Short mmCIF file of C-alpha atoms in Angstrom, two decimals:
data_model
loop_
_atom_site.label_atom_id
_atom_site.label_comp_id
_atom_site.label_asym_id
_atom_site.label_seq_id
_atom_site.Cartn_x
_atom_site.Cartn_y
_atom_site.Cartn_z
CA MET K 12 90.17 98.49 98.33
CA CYS K 13 93.47 100.31 97.82
CA LEU K 14 94.98 97.26 96.20
CA ALA K 15 96.62 97.86 92.84
CA VAL K 16 97.52 95.05 90.47
CA PRO K 17 100.54 94.81 88.17
CA GLY K 18 100.11 94.26 84.44
CA ARG K 19 102.10 94.74 81.26
CA ILE K 20 101.23 97.29 78.57
CA ALA K 21 100.45 95.49 75.30
CA LEU K 22 99.21 98.44 73.24
CA ILE K 23 98.89 102.17 73.68
CA HIS K 24 95.94 104.03 72.18
CA ARG K 25 96.57 107.73 71.76
CA SER K 26 93.24 109.08 70.58
CA ASP K 27 94.07 112.76 70.22
CA SER K 28 97.43 114.41 70.28
CA GLU K 29 96.47 117.40 72.43
CA SER K 30 95.17 115.48 75.44
CA ASP K 31 97.41 113.07 77.34
CA ALA K 32 94.44 112.61 79.63
CA ARG K 33 92.68 110.44 77.07
CA THR K 34 95.58 108.11 76.40
CA THR K 35 94.64 104.56 77.23
CA ALA K 36 96.42 101.23 77.03
CA THR K 37 95.50 97.61 76.69
CA VAL K 38 97.14 96.04 79.72
CA ASP K 39 97.79 92.34 79.93
CA PHE K 40 97.30 90.83 83.39
CA GLN K 41 98.78 87.39 82.78
CA GLY K 42 96.33 86.69 79.97
CA SER K 43 93.43 88.89 80.98
CA ARG K 44 93.40 92.06 78.86
CA VAL K 45 91.81 95.25 80.17
CA GLN K 46 91.75 98.77 78.79
CA ILE K 47 93.04 101.27 81.33
CA SER K 48 93.92 104.96 81.46
CA LEU K 49 97.52 106.14 81.22
CA GLU K 50 96.61 109.66 82.29
CA LEU K 51 98.50 109.39 85.58
CA THR K 52 101.61 107.73 84.12
CA PRO K 53 102.25 109.70 80.91
CA ASP K 54 105.78 108.28 80.60
CA ALA K 55 104.66 104.63 80.42
CA ARG K 56 105.63 102.81 77.22
CA VAL K 57 104.61 99.60 75.48
CA GLU K 58 105.97 96.54 77.35
CA ASP K 59 106.34 98.50 80.59
CA TRP K 60 104.88 96.94 83.71
CA VAL K 61 102.42 99.21 85.48
CA LEU K 62 100.62 99.12 88.81
CA VAL K 63 96.90 99.49 88.03
CA HIS K 64 94.11 100.55 90.37
CA ALA K 65 90.44 101.09 89.44
CA GLY K 66 91.17 101.52 85.74
CA PHE K 67 94.21 103.78 86.09
CA ALA K 68 97.93 103.02 85.94
CA LEU K 69 99.48 104.58 89.06
CA GLN K 70 103.15 103.70 88.65
CA VAL K 71 105.63 102.06 86.30
CA LEU K 72 107.24 99.01 87.96
CA ASP K 73 110.27 96.93 87.20
CA GLU K 74 109.51 93.48 85.93
CA GLY K 75 110.92 91.56 88.90
CA GLU K 76 108.82 93.45 91.41
CA ALA K 77 105.74 93.24 89.21
CA ARG K 78 106.01 89.46 88.92
CA GLU K 79 106.65 89.04 92.65
CA LEU K 80 103.59 91.13 93.50
CA TRP K 81 101.46 89.27 90.98
CA GLU K 82 102.51 85.92 92.45
CA TYR K 83 101.63 87.09 95.92
CA LEU K 84 98.21 88.35 94.80
CA GLN K 85 97.51 85.06 93.02
CA GLU K 86 98.52 83.04 96.08
CA ALA K 87 96.48 85.28 98.34
CA ASP K 88 93.56 84.68 95.98
CA VAL K 89 92.54 88.33 95.90
CA VAL K 90 92.76 88.97 92.16
CA ARG K 91 89.42 87.37 91.39
CA GLU K 92 87.72 89.62 93.93
CA ILE K 93 88.42 92.59 91.66
CA PRO K 94 85.32 92.87 89.41
CA VAL K 95 87.18 93.22 86.14
CA PHE K 96 89.01 89.94 86.77
CA ALA K 97 85.87 88.19 87.94
CA GLU K 98 84.37 89.00 84.52
CA ASN K 99 87.53 88.16 82.53
CA PRO K 100 89.13 85.41 84.58
CA VAL K 101 92.88 85.26 84.49
CA ARG K 102 94.09 82.15 82.68
CA GLU K 103 96.15 79.64 84.60
CA GLU K 104 99.81 79.23 83.65
CA SER K 105 99.15 75.86 82.03
CA GLU K 106 96.61 77.30 79.59
CA ARG K 107 99.00 79.81 78.12
CA MET E 6 102.82 78.31 105.37
CA LYS E 7 101.96 78.78 101.72
CA THR E 8 103.06 82.38 101.36
CA PHE E 9 106.39 81.60 102.99
CA SER E 10 107.31 78.97 100.44
CA GLY E 11 110.38 78.71 98.25
CA LEU E 12 113.16 81.23 98.07
CA ASN E 13 111.55 83.62 100.50
CA SER E 14 111.65 81.31 103.49
CA GLU E 15 115.32 82.06 104.22
CA ARG E 16 114.73 85.79 104.01
CA ILE E 17 111.70 85.41 106.29
CA ASP E 18 113.69 83.42 108.85
CA ALA E 19 116.46 86.01 108.82
CA LEU E 20 113.97 88.86 109.31
CA LEU E 21 112.21 87.08 112.16
CA ALA E 22 115.54 86.41 113.87
CA SER E 23 116.51 90.04 113.49
CA ILE E 24 113.15 91.26 114.84
CA ARG E 25 113.53 88.96 117.87
CA SER E 26 116.98 90.29 118.64
CA VAL E 27 116.00 93.97 118.14
CA CYS E 28 112.94 93.60 120.37
CA GLU E 29 114.64 91.69 123.16
CA GLY E 30 114.31 93.44 126.48
CA LEU E 31 112.07 96.20 125.13
CA ALA E 32 108.70 97.14 126.62
CA GLU E 33 105.62 96.37 124.52
CA ILE E 34 105.84 97.90 121.02
CA ARG E 35 102.47 98.85 119.55
CA LEU E 36 102.49 99.24 115.77
CA MET E 37 99.45 100.17 113.72
CA GLU E 38 98.86 99.04 110.16
CA VAL E 39 96.78 101.84 108.69
CA CYS E 40 95.76 99.96 105.56
CA GLY E 41 93.06 97.31 105.27
CA THR E 42 95.03 95.43 102.63
CA HIS E 43 97.89 95.11 105.14
CA THR E 44 95.42 93.82 107.75
CA VAL E 45 94.31 91.05 105.43
CA SER E 46 97.88 90.12 104.51
CA ILE E 47 98.96 90.05 108.18
CA PHE E 48 96.10 87.74 109.12
CA ARG E 49 96.37 85.49 106.08
CA SER E 50 100.07 84.90 106.58
CA GLY E 51 99.88 84.40 110.33
CA ILE E 52 102.52 87.08 110.95
CA ARG E 53 101.06 87.96 114.35
CA SER E 54 101.77 84.52 115.73
CA LEU E 55 105.40 84.63 114.52
CA LEU E 56 106.37 87.92 116.14
CA PRO E 57 107.88 88.23 119.63
CA LYS E 58 105.31 88.55 122.43
CA ASN E 59 106.16 92.21 123.04
CA VAL E 60 105.30 93.28 119.48
CA ARG E 61 101.61 94.10 119.04
CA LEU E 62 100.11 94.79 115.62
CA ILE E 63 96.98 96.91 115.78
CA SER E 64 94.61 97.38 112.86
CA GLY E 65 93.69 100.98 112.07
CA PRO E 66 91.04 102.91 110.13
CA GLY E 67 92.41 101.89 106.74
CA CYS E 68 89.39 100.33 105.12
CA PRO E 69 87.50 103.04 103.20
CA VAL E 70 84.23 101.14 103.47
CA CYS E 71 84.53 100.91 107.26
CA VAL E 72 85.08 104.64 107.75
CA THR E 73 82.23 105.81 105.52
CA PRO E 74 79.47 107.18 107.78
CA SER E 75 76.01 105.65 107.64
CA GLY E 76 74.61 109.03 106.50
CA TYR E 77 76.58 108.60 103.28
CA LEU E 78 75.03 105.18 102.71
CA ASP E 79 71.58 106.57 103.46
CA ALA E 80 72.13 109.26 100.81
CA ALA E 81 73.32 106.60 98.33
CA CYS E 82 70.25 104.44 99.08
CA ASN E 83 68.01 107.49 98.72
CA LEU E 84 69.47 108.03 95.23
CA ALA E 85 69.07 104.36 94.33
CA GLY E 86 65.39 104.65 95.21
CA ARG E 87 64.75 107.50 92.78
CA SER E 88 63.44 106.79 89.32
CA GLY E 89 65.75 107.88 86.50
CA VAL E 90 68.83 107.64 88.74
CA THR E 91 71.57 105.00 88.42
CA VAL E 92 74.02 104.58 91.28
CA CYS E 93 77.45 103.28 90.22
CA THR E 94 79.71 101.97 92.98
CA TYR E 95 82.78 99.92 93.76
CA GLY E 96 81.59 96.47 94.81
CA ASP E 97 82.78 96.82 98.41
CA MET E 98 79.97 99.24 99.26
CA VAL E 99 76.97 97.20 98.14
CA ARG E 100 76.36 95.18 101.31
CA VAL E 101 77.17 97.80 103.93
CA PRO E 102 74.07 98.54 106.01
CA GLY E 103 72.89 102.14 106.40
CA THR E 104 70.07 103.19 108.70
CA ASP E 105 67.50 101.81 106.28
CA GLY E 106 69.15 98.80 104.66
CA SER E 107 72.01 98.48 102.20
CA LEU E 108 72.39 99.28 98.51
CA ALA E 109 71.84 95.56 97.88
CA ASP E 110 68.48 95.81 99.66
CA HIS E 111 67.51 98.82 97.56
CA ARG E 112 68.58 97.03 94.39
CA ALA E 113 66.37 94.09 95.35
CA GLN E 114 63.49 96.55 95.63
CA GLY E 115 64.07 97.75 92.08
CA GLY E 116 66.74 100.43 92.59
CA ASP E 117 69.29 100.79 89.80
CA VAL E 118 72.64 100.01 91.47
CA ARG E 119 75.58 99.00 89.27
CA VAL E 120 78.94 97.71 90.41
CA VAL E 121 81.80 99.19 88.40
CA TYR E 122 85.51 98.41 88.31
CA SER E 123 86.41 102.00 87.50
CA VAL E 124 84.84 105.45 87.66
CA ARG E 125 85.59 105.47 83.93
CA ASP E 126 82.89 102.82 83.48
CA ALA E 127 80.41 105.01 85.35
CA LEU E 128 81.22 108.00 83.16
CA ARG E 129 80.92 105.91 79.99
CA TYR E 130 77.53 104.64 81.18
CA ALA E 131 76.42 108.25 81.71
CA MET E 132 77.53 109.14 78.17
CA ASP E 133 75.69 106.13 76.74
CA THR E 134 72.43 106.79 78.62
CA PRO E 135 71.87 110.58 78.51
CA ASP E 136 68.28 110.19 79.77
CA LYS E 137 69.54 108.87 83.14
CA GLU E 138 71.22 110.66 86.02
CA VAL E 139 74.35 108.64 86.83
CA VAL E 140 75.84 109.09 90.29
CA PHE E 141 79.21 107.58 91.17
CA LEU E 142 79.94 106.80 94.83
CA ALA E 143 83.35 108.40 95.27
CA ILE E 144 84.85 106.67 98.28
CA GLY E 145 88.40 105.61 99.05
CA PHE E 146 91.67 107.18 100.07
CA GLU E 147 94.26 108.86 97.88
CA THR E 148 94.67 105.72 95.76
CA THR E 149 91.19 106.19 94.27
CA ALA E 150 90.77 109.99 94.50
CA PRO E 151 92.88 110.75 91.38
CA ALA E 152 90.59 108.47 89.32
CA THR E 153 87.53 110.38 90.50
CA ALA E 154 89.24 113.68 89.71
CA SER E 155 90.17 112.45 86.25
CA ALA E 156 86.57 111.41 85.51
CA ILE E 157 85.26 114.80 86.59
CA LEU E 158 87.80 116.56 84.36
CA GLU E 159 86.76 114.32 81.47
CA ALA E 160 83.07 114.98 82.16
CA ARG E 161 83.83 118.70 81.97
CA ARG E 162 85.81 118.35 78.71
CA SER E 163 83.10 116.21 77.11
CA ASP E 164 80.27 118.30 78.55
CA VAL E 165 78.53 115.37 80.25
CA LYS E 166 75.57 116.85 82.12
CA ASN E 167 74.07 113.70 83.66
CA PHE E 168 77.12 112.59 85.66
CA SER E 169 77.86 113.49 89.27
CA VAL E 170 79.72 112.06 92.25
CA LEU E 171 78.65 111.57 95.86
CA GLU E 172 81.86 112.74 97.49
CA GLY E 173 83.18 110.54 100.29
CA HIS E 174 86.96 110.48 99.78
CA LYS E 175 89.13 110.48 102.89
CA LEU E 176 92.78 111.31 103.53
CA VAL E 177 95.18 109.01 105.34
CA VAL E 178 97.61 111.41 107.04
CA PRO E 179 94.88 113.46 108.80
CA ALA E 180 93.44 110.17 110.10
CA MET E 181 96.84 109.31 111.59
CA ARG E 182 96.98 112.73 113.23
CA THR E 183 93.54 112.20 114.72
CA LEU E 184 94.55 108.86 116.19
CA LEU E 185 97.69 110.33 117.70
CA SER E 186 95.87 113.26 119.27
CA ASP E 187 93.69 110.83 121.24
CA PRO E 188 95.71 109.87 124.34
CA SER E 189 93.83 106.59 124.76
CA THR E 190 95.36 105.25 121.53
CA ALA E 191 98.95 104.52 122.54
CA LEU E 192 101.04 103.79 119.44
CA ASP E 193 104.76 103.47 118.84
CA GLY E 194 104.80 103.57 115.07
CA PHE E 195 102.95 103.13 111.79
CA ILE E 196 103.10 100.52 109.05
CA CYS E 197 102.22 102.97 106.27
CA PRO E 198 100.03 101.88 103.34
CA GLY E 199 101.66 100.72 100.12
CA HIS E 200 99.40 101.86 97.34
CA VAL E 201 98.14 105.04 98.99
CA SER E 202 101.81 105.95 99.29
CA VAL E 203 102.36 105.32 95.56
CA VAL E 204 100.16 108.42 95.12
CA ILE E 205 101.04 110.63 98.12
CA GLY E 206 104.73 109.65 98.40
CA SER E 207 106.71 108.63 101.47
CA ALA E 208 107.49 112.29 102.24
CA ALA E 209 103.81 112.78 103.18
CA TYR E 210 104.48 111.05 106.52
CA LYS E 211 107.23 113.45 107.58
CA PRO E 212 104.85 115.60 109.68
CA ILE E 213 103.83 112.48 111.64
CA SER E 214 107.40 111.54 112.46
CA ARG E 215 108.46 115.15 113.15
CA GLU E 216 105.49 116.55 115.03
CA TYR E 217 104.43 113.44 116.92
CA GLY E 218 107.76 111.66 117.20
CA LYS E 219 106.37 108.44 115.69
CA PRO E 220 108.33 106.29 113.24
CA CYS E 221 106.62 105.68 109.89
CA VAL E 222 107.69 102.94 107.48
CA VAL E 223 106.04 102.40 104.10
CA ALA E 224 105.56 98.74 103.13
CA GLY E 225 104.13 96.69 100.28
CA PHE E 226 101.66 93.88 100.84
CA GLU E 227 103.77 90.76 100.68
CA PRO E 228 104.45 89.24 104.12
CA ILE E 229 108.18 89.75 103.60
CA GLN E 230 107.59 93.48 103.11
CA ILE E 231 105.53 93.68 106.27
CA LEU E 232 108.22 91.88 108.28
CA ALA E 233 110.93 94.16 106.88
CA CYS E 234 108.76 97.09 107.92
CA VAL E 235 108.26 95.74 111.46
CA GLU E 236 112.03 95.25 111.72
CA ARG E 237 112.71 98.88 110.74
CA LEU E 238 110.05 100.19 113.11
CA ALA E 239 111.35 98.11 116.00
CA MET E 240 114.88 99.31 115.24
CA GLN E 241 113.72 102.93 115.39
CA VAL E 242 111.91 102.33 118.69
CA ARG E 243 115.03 100.67 120.10
CA GLU E 244 117.23 103.58 118.99
CA GLY E 245 114.73 106.25 120.05
CA ARG E 246 114.39 107.60 116.51
CA ALA E 247 111.29 108.72 114.61
CA ASP E 248 112.03 108.79 110.89
CA VAL E 249 110.20 108.03 107.69
CA GLU E 250 111.57 104.95 105.96
CA ASN E 251 110.39 103.09 102.90
CA VAL E 252 110.87 99.37 102.30
CA TYR E 253 108.70 99.54 99.16
CA GLN E 254 110.96 101.75 97.06
CA VAL E 255 110.27 99.77 93.90
CA ALA E 256 106.78 101.27 93.81
CA VAL E 257 106.78 104.23 96.19
CA LYS E 258 108.79 107.36 95.49
CA GLU E 259 109.47 110.07 98.00
CA GLU E 260 107.35 112.56 96.04
CA GLY E 261 104.64 110.04 95.06
CA ASN E 262 102.80 110.32 91.76
CA VAL E 263 102.98 114.03 91.02
CA VAL E 264 100.46 113.92 88.15
CA ALA E 265 97.92 112.10 90.35
CA MET E 266 98.36 114.64 93.15
CA GLN E 267 97.88 117.47 90.64
CA ARG E 268 94.58 115.96 89.49
CA ILE E 269 93.34 115.75 93.09
CA GLU E 270 94.46 119.32 93.73
CA GLU E 271 92.78 120.63 90.59
CA VAL E 272 89.34 119.21 91.34
CA PHE E 273 89.20 118.88 95.13
CA GLN E 274 90.12 120.76 98.26
CA PRO E 275 90.55 119.37 101.77
CA ALA E 276 87.44 119.60 103.92
CA ALA E 277 86.08 118.35 107.23
CA ALA E 278 84.86 114.77 106.92
CA THR E 279 82.88 112.45 109.15
CA TRP E 280 84.52 109.09 109.87
CA ARG E 281 82.08 106.36 110.79
CA ALA E 282 81.76 106.07 114.56
CA MET E 283 84.78 108.36 115.07
CA GLY E 284 83.34 111.81 114.40
CA SER E 285 84.20 114.72 112.16
CA PHE E 286 87.78 115.95 111.70
CA PRO E 287 89.03 119.06 109.91
CA ASP E 288 90.69 118.58 106.51
CA SER E 289 90.40 114.80 106.71
CA GLY E 290 88.39 114.44 103.50
CA LEU E 291 87.92 116.06 100.12
CA LYS E 292 85.23 118.26 98.65
CA LEU E 293 84.79 119.54 95.11
CA ARG E 294 86.21 122.96 94.44
CA GLN E 295 83.73 125.75 93.73
CA SER E 296 84.42 125.53 89.98
CA TYR E 297 83.42 121.82 89.88
CA GLN E 298 80.36 121.94 92.13
CA GLU E 299 78.04 121.14 89.23
CA PHE E 300 79.32 117.54 89.60
CA ASP E 301 78.43 117.35 93.29
CA ALA E 302 75.59 114.83 93.65
CA ALA E 303 74.77 115.92 97.22
CA ARG E 304 74.18 119.43 95.93
CA ARG E 305 72.37 118.33 92.76
CA PHE E 306 69.92 116.14 94.69
CA GLY E 307 69.78 118.09 97.96
CA LEU E 308 71.26 115.38 100.18
CA LYS E 309 73.44 115.35 103.29
CA THR E 310 76.06 112.65 103.75
CA ASP E 311 77.64 113.33 107.12
CA GLY E 312 75.02 111.89 109.50
CA ASP E 313 76.23 108.94 111.51
CA TYR E 314 74.40 106.21 113.37
CA GLU E 315 75.79 103.04 114.87
CA PRO E 316 73.83 99.86 115.50
CA PRO E 317 73.42 99.44 119.29
CA ALA E 318 76.39 97.66 120.94
CA CYS E 319 78.45 97.72 117.71
CA ARG E 320 82.07 98.65 118.52
CA CYS E 321 83.38 99.20 115.01
CA GLY E 322 84.33 102.77 115.94
CA ASP E 323 86.63 101.57 118.72
CA VAL E 324 87.95 98.73 116.58
CA ILE E 325 89.10 100.98 113.73
CA GLN E 326 90.88 103.25 116.18
CA GLY E 327 92.73 100.32 117.69
CA LYS E 328 91.11 100.88 121.09
CA VAL E 329 89.58 97.42 121.35
CA GLU E 330 90.04 94.16 119.53
CA PRO E 331 87.03 92.56 117.82
CA LEU E 332 86.77 89.86 120.49
CA GLU E 333 85.90 92.59 123.00
CA CYS E 334 82.71 93.40 121.06
CA ALA E 335 79.63 91.60 122.40
CA LEU E 336 78.26 91.10 118.88
CA PHE E 337 81.44 89.65 117.32
CA GLY E 338 81.01 86.10 116.08
CA LYS E 339 77.58 85.85 117.73
CA THR E 340 75.01 88.06 116.01
CA CYS E 341 77.64 89.72 113.78
CA THR E 342 79.34 87.35 111.32
CA THR E 343 80.56 87.61 107.73
CA THR E 344 77.30 86.04 106.51
CA HIS E 345 75.14 88.35 108.67
CA PRO E 346 77.29 91.41 109.29
CA ILE E 347 76.04 94.19 111.57
CA GLY E 348 78.93 96.66 111.57
CA PRO E 349 81.00 97.86 108.60
CA CYS E 350 84.21 96.19 109.84
CA MET E 351 82.53 92.81 109.36
CA VAL E 352 80.99 93.65 105.97
CA SER E 353 84.10 94.73 104.16
CA SER E 354 86.52 92.00 103.09
CA GLU E 355 89.29 94.31 104.35
CA GLY E 356 87.54 95.08 107.62
CA THR E 357 89.32 94.23 110.85
CA CYS E 358 86.41 92.18 112.22
CA ALA E 359 86.10 90.22 108.97
CA ALA E 360 89.82 89.39 109.10
CA TRP E 361 89.53 88.25 112.73
CA PHE E 362 86.44 86.23 111.96
CA LYS E 363 88.01 84.54 108.95
CA TYR E 364 91.51 83.99 110.32
CA GLY E 365 90.67 84.02 114.04
CA SER E 366 92.81 81.01 114.83
CA VAL E 367 96.00 82.95 114.13
CA ALA E 368 94.91 86.13 115.90
CA ARG E 369 96.07 87.00 119.33
#
């Protein structure tokens, strides 16, 4: 339940300048794109890798670590247990 | 083993060799993994069977579903049974039995129960359906609490009147304190959770190492991280030290996520909480601050959440405290299985009993 998943920020949507709390991003999880909140990681930038849990980015990660964690989660077959990925299945490498 | 493939196998072999040499000649070392995600990783990878015989890994109360008291589920089911009320929940909670069935049972009887990925989805649903009361089941440790806090702050900013949360968040460090204050739970150190620590920071474990003299090492979820953590813990035991170390520095900072902690602090305050089958402990959970009480579903609907009832003979309470292993429960694998679970530790995919049931051949 406390598992967070790494993804890469594709786009940042800053809806109003006064509230960082409403800043969201389209995050790419190896092909599956989900809109998440950047409220808790206000320094995150486009192309950064972030650790995402329950719709919120919790931490900016370096790319190597992010890929390693993603590979582990794929191998452990836990990604598809997270509802958002069950609805938008992650594409296999070969399809990309 | 699949997870030990490729480049990592040399690192794994080196770590295992180091652990064997550090542990040689030591008395039994009992290490608790506090986090359910660690439990699953340990079982999946077969780590237990690779460690020296004198290293014991014990699963702790780190699955939020397993520690939620049945009174909370009864309140959630009560809400699901009311007309005009929608209950939004993380998927893990749906099958957990309360005194009178699970949320899944109530949904089958016509209750409006929706599984959401994020509390943000619950809030959006409330905004889209102003004629419904939308209640979000706020469970989880510090990883999920900032999300709940953020949604409440957004509900306040956007003046959403039909949104509330049934508060059930719990805090990890007070749970560790509780375990250590019980003399029947003999532990030599903690494998500290990875993603909870992203929020609270590795410094949060300093009181455990200082006051109780127990080593604490933060680890990620990959088997290699867990082995590196066991190595550090064993080293500390060997040297008679009790420090906080962090083998997951790529994600976990000493101070944690300061913004996330501020959100929690703004909306919640620590409060006594009931842990399923363990009892109530001071400051081990969160409650809404006075200024946010309008979002408290228990208050809005006049419900209590702290009652607790265990199915007869179910030993989940002892299992999550590391006092017994699942095999010592008379129900395990007989009347209680992953298809027909009786206790919460078998229902949750991160529950200790579910891990033993699924990967039993590598358990010891």
